[in-house]
XYZ file of C-alpha atoms in Angstrom:
258
model
C 14.026 -115.891 63.244
C 10.951 -118.095 63.083
C 12.122 -121.627 63.822
C 9.808 -122.968 61.114
C 11.579 -120.847 58.514
C 15.134 -121.941 59.405
C 14.933 -125.464 57.848
C 13.452 -124.065 54.637
C 16.139 -121.387 54.443
C 18.830 -123.959 55.169
C 17.538 -126.110 52.323
C 17.611 -123.104 49.959
C 21.185 -122.343 50.978
C 22.169 -125.976 50.497
C 20.692 -126.033 46.977
C 22.406 -122.716 46.248
C 25.719 -124.156 47.493
C 25.457 -127.024 45.007
C 24.280 -124.786 42.156
C 27.095 -122.275 42.626
C 29.699 -125.013 42.708
C 28.565 -126.767 39.545
C 26.696 -124.052 37.635
C 27.196 -124.403 33.879
C 28.437 -127.989 34.060
C 26.652 -130.775 32.209
C 26.861 -133.355 35.015
C 25.974 -131.020 37.876
C 26.044 -132.627 41.325
C 27.606 -135.801 39.914
C 30.903 -133.887 39.785
C 30.946 -134.593 43.525
C 31.490 -138.230 42.642
C 33.670 -138.046 39.527
C 36.972 -136.926 41.185
C 36.737 -139.610 43.934
C 35.949 -142.251 41.314
C 38.889 -141.125 39.209
C 41.170 -141.432 42.247
C 39.639 -144.844 43.002
C 40.614 -146.045 39.521
C 44.144 -144.663 39.928
C 44.609 -146.164 43.401
C 43.167 -149.524 42.309
C 45.532 -149.598 39.340
C 48.649 -148.512 41.254
C 48.132 -150.470 44.482
C 46.121 -153.368 43.114
C 47.700 -154.037 39.740
C 51.198 -152.516 39.807
C 52.126 -153.071 43.470
C 49.945 -156.212 43.677
C 48.678 -155.391 47.177
C 46.090 -157.985 48.189
C 43.840 -158.438 51.228
C 44.543 -162.152 51.290
C 45.417 -165.016 49.049
C 41.793 -165.582 47.979
C 40.873 -161.990 47.042
C 40.576 -160.667 43.522
C 40.646 -157.231 41.863
C 36.877 -156.761 42.255
C 37.095 -157.295 46.036
C 40.091 -154.998 46.269
C 38.189 -152.248 44.399
C 35.191 -152.583 46.776
C 37.514 -152.509 49.798
C 39.232 -149.403 48.424
C 35.944 -147.625 47.689
C 34.633 -148.291 51.222
C 37.725 -146.672 52.728
C 37.740 -143.728 50.331
C 34.044 -143.111 51.019
C 34.733 -142.245 54.666
C 37.888 -140.280 53.842
C 36.411 -138.238 50.981
C 33.347 -137.257 53.032
C 35.550 -135.930 55.840
C 37.891 -134.272 53.326
C 34.951 -132.377 51.827
C 34.245 -130.749 55.207
C 37.897 -130.126 56.085
C 38.617 -128.333 52.803
C 35.392 -126.317 52.740
C 34.959 -125.239 56.363
C 37.963 -122.865 56.829
C 36.715 -120.454 54.133
C 33.009 -120.812 54.859
C 32.349 -117.742 57.030
C 34.585 -115.567 54.846
C 32.739 -116.550 51.674
C 29.343 -116.249 53.387
C 30.215 -112.954 55.071
C 27.060 -111.180 53.849
C 24.810 -113.875 55.260
C 26.629 -113.787 58.573
C 26.554 -109.994 58.979
C 23.462 -108.830 57.095
C 20.817 -111.493 57.545
C 18.744 -112.819 60.452
C 19.980 -116.339 59.654
C 21.350 -118.085 62.781
C 25.155 -118.278 62.283
C 25.173 -121.870 63.527
C 23.330 -122.883 60.356
C 26.212 -122.010 58.003
C 28.606 -124.826 59.044
C 25.826 -127.289 58.259
C 26.255 -126.577 54.522
C 29.548 -128.491 53.917
C 28.276 -131.290 56.157
C 25.174 -131.551 53.959
C 27.289 -131.644 50.799
C 29.469 -134.367 52.338
C 26.324 -136.381 53.032
C 25.337 -136.185 49.353
C 28.855 -137.225 48.334
C 28.815 -140.169 50.728
C 25.313 -141.202 49.642
C 26.438 -141.391 46.017
C 29.587 -143.367 46.926
C 27.782 -145.842 49.193
C 25.029 -146.318 46.622
C 27.647 -147.122 43.995
C 29.433 -149.528 46.357
C 26.208 -151.363 47.284
C 25.297 -151.657 43.603
C 28.772 -153.070 42.869
C 28.453 -155.595 45.713
C 24.958 -156.567 44.535
C 26.211 -157.210 40.997
C 29.093 -159.250 42.409
C 26.691 -161.262 44.597
C 28.537 -160.123 47.745
C 25.983 -157.785 49.311
C 25.494 -158.620 52.995
C 21.878 -158.323 54.276
C 22.777 -156.270 57.384
C 25.482 -154.115 55.814
C 23.400 -150.912 55.704
C 22.051 -151.448 59.244
C 25.577 -151.753 60.645
C 26.872 -148.919 58.456
C 24.393 -146.263 59.673
C 25.825 -145.928 63.229
C 29.291 -145.286 61.766
C 27.740 -142.746 59.399
C 26.343 -141.018 62.482
C 29.815 -140.936 64.032
C 31.270 -139.538 60.817
C 28.635 -136.781 60.841
C 29.484 -135.896 64.452
C 33.169 -135.560 63.507
C 32.188 -133.519 60.441
C 30.076 -131.135 62.524
C 32.931 -130.745 65.007
C 35.381 -129.855 62.217
C 32.820 -127.624 60.475
C 32.115 -125.486 63.569
C 35.714 -125.350 64.768
C 37.425 -124.722 61.435
C 34.756 -122.295 60.174
C 35.352 -119.834 63.011
C 39.127 -120.437 63.248
C 39.412 -119.855 59.492
C 38.398 -116.219 59.994
C 41.506 -115.583 62.115
C 43.890 -118.118 60.560
C 43.558 -117.593 56.806
C 46.361 -120.108 56.194
C 44.114 -122.954 57.348
C 42.578 -123.239 53.893
C 46.012 -123.696 52.302
C 47.063 -126.188 54.972
C 44.187 -128.589 54.380
C 45.301 -130.262 51.081
C 48.759 -131.317 52.392
C 47.217 -132.283 55.755
C 44.688 -134.498 53.990
C 47.456 -136.125 51.975
C 49.235 -136.974 55.230
C 45.996 -138.359 56.736
C 45.459 -140.490 53.645
C 48.946 -141.966 53.799
C 49.062 -142.610 57.578
C 45.678 -144.376 57.572
C 44.938 -147.842 56.130
C 42.863 -146.496 53.247
C 44.862 -147.482 50.160
C 46.711 -150.367 51.822
C 45.670 -153.005 54.399
C 46.894 -153.064 57.996
C 48.531 -156.413 57.313
C 51.330 -154.760 55.293
C 52.190 -152.321 58.126
C 55.239 -153.342 60.201
C 54.412 -154.468 63.729
C 56.344 -151.561 65.252
C 53.814 -149.110 63.748
C 50.629 -151.084 64.446
C 49.983 -149.234 67.740
C 49.651 -145.948 65.844
C 46.722 -147.301 63.861
C 44.956 -148.435 67.040
C 44.938 -144.787 68.193
C 44.145 -143.311 64.773
C 40.404 -142.365 64.747
C 40.310 -142.216 60.955
C 41.763 -145.729 60.766
C 39.098 -146.999 63.187
C 36.340 -145.235 61.261
C 37.510 -146.710 57.962
C 37.699 -150.186 59.481
C 34.157 -149.745 60.834
C 32.874 -148.770 57.390
C 34.562 -151.765 55.777
C 33.414 -154.285 58.362
C 29.799 -153.086 58.036
C 29.530 -152.571 54.294
C 31.695 -155.429 53.044
C 31.284 -158.113 55.721
C 28.015 -157.258 57.486
C 29.844 -157.030 60.852
C 29.540 -154.359 63.533
C 32.697 -153.311 65.389
C 31.287 -152.452 68.822
C 34.521 -151.422 70.502
C 35.537 -149.136 67.648
C 32.049 -147.621 67.528
C 31.890 -146.820 71.255
C 35.382 -145.288 71.255
C 34.641 -143.202 68.163
C 31.266 -142.079 69.506
C 32.831 -140.769 72.718
C 35.646 -139.017 70.842
C 33.291 -137.542 68.233
C 30.921 -136.237 70.930
C 33.811 -134.595 72.794
C 35.119 -133.122 69.522
C 31.701 -131.699 68.683
C 31.441 -130.116 72.146
C 34.857 -128.495 71.599
C 34.002 -127.341 68.077
C 30.690 -125.872 69.248
C 32.395 -124.131 72.187
C 34.976 -122.560 69.852
C 32.258 -121.418 67.470
C 30.161 -119.814 70.191
C 33.079 -118.111 71.963
C 34.873 -116.781 68.868
C 31.895 -115.828 66.726
C 31.538 -112.284 68.078
C 35.225 -111.552 67.428
C 34.904 -113.135 63.987
C 32.117 -110.691 63.137
C 34.427 -107.758 63.960
C 37.263 -109.243 61.890
C 34.960 -109.751 58.918
């Protein structure tokens, strides 16, 4: 395939992906944002108002909502890829078998959708911080490297799960409960300060916890967590190499299975 055509075809497929998902709806692509916002309201009400979880003695509900949204932004973007990737090659079987499209392009589709979802969430968070007078001048600059790390993880999951999903059809059903576990064992809806000391070591080795903390430090405080970034970058690069290796080595067998 002409290399100049591939980006244009990828863009068409990306637009088609969004159209098919929200065809006939009045709000279209904004449905990407509505479920996460609904969950944000629920979590803010349950954890912020009912359970009275606070980040410190001088924080209020508005700060807690911004803190919650920053954490959910990273989680929801990864969740989009994890839930979509296992069924991707099965649903796009015709494109994989009967078109000259490079197969490696297909896993880019859920990653692209996750980028739109994250862009909407971050835009909403920055607007909220601006209205509150709490927008840090370097927040976006420090956020972008962690976005890059998140995209590397997303690509790793997209390539690995897309090809494994052809052989392990149960993967698609496993993702919702797995994501629930990831949500609960990571400091996304509660701060690390409420975790007992005996369990603190787990969070130091939890990549999702480190990613969420990096997002929050950058977007809410204008700080850059160097150590977390370097560790995540190395792990994400290794994960992408593994995901790409799986995709390349199992793709031929996946074609026969499909």
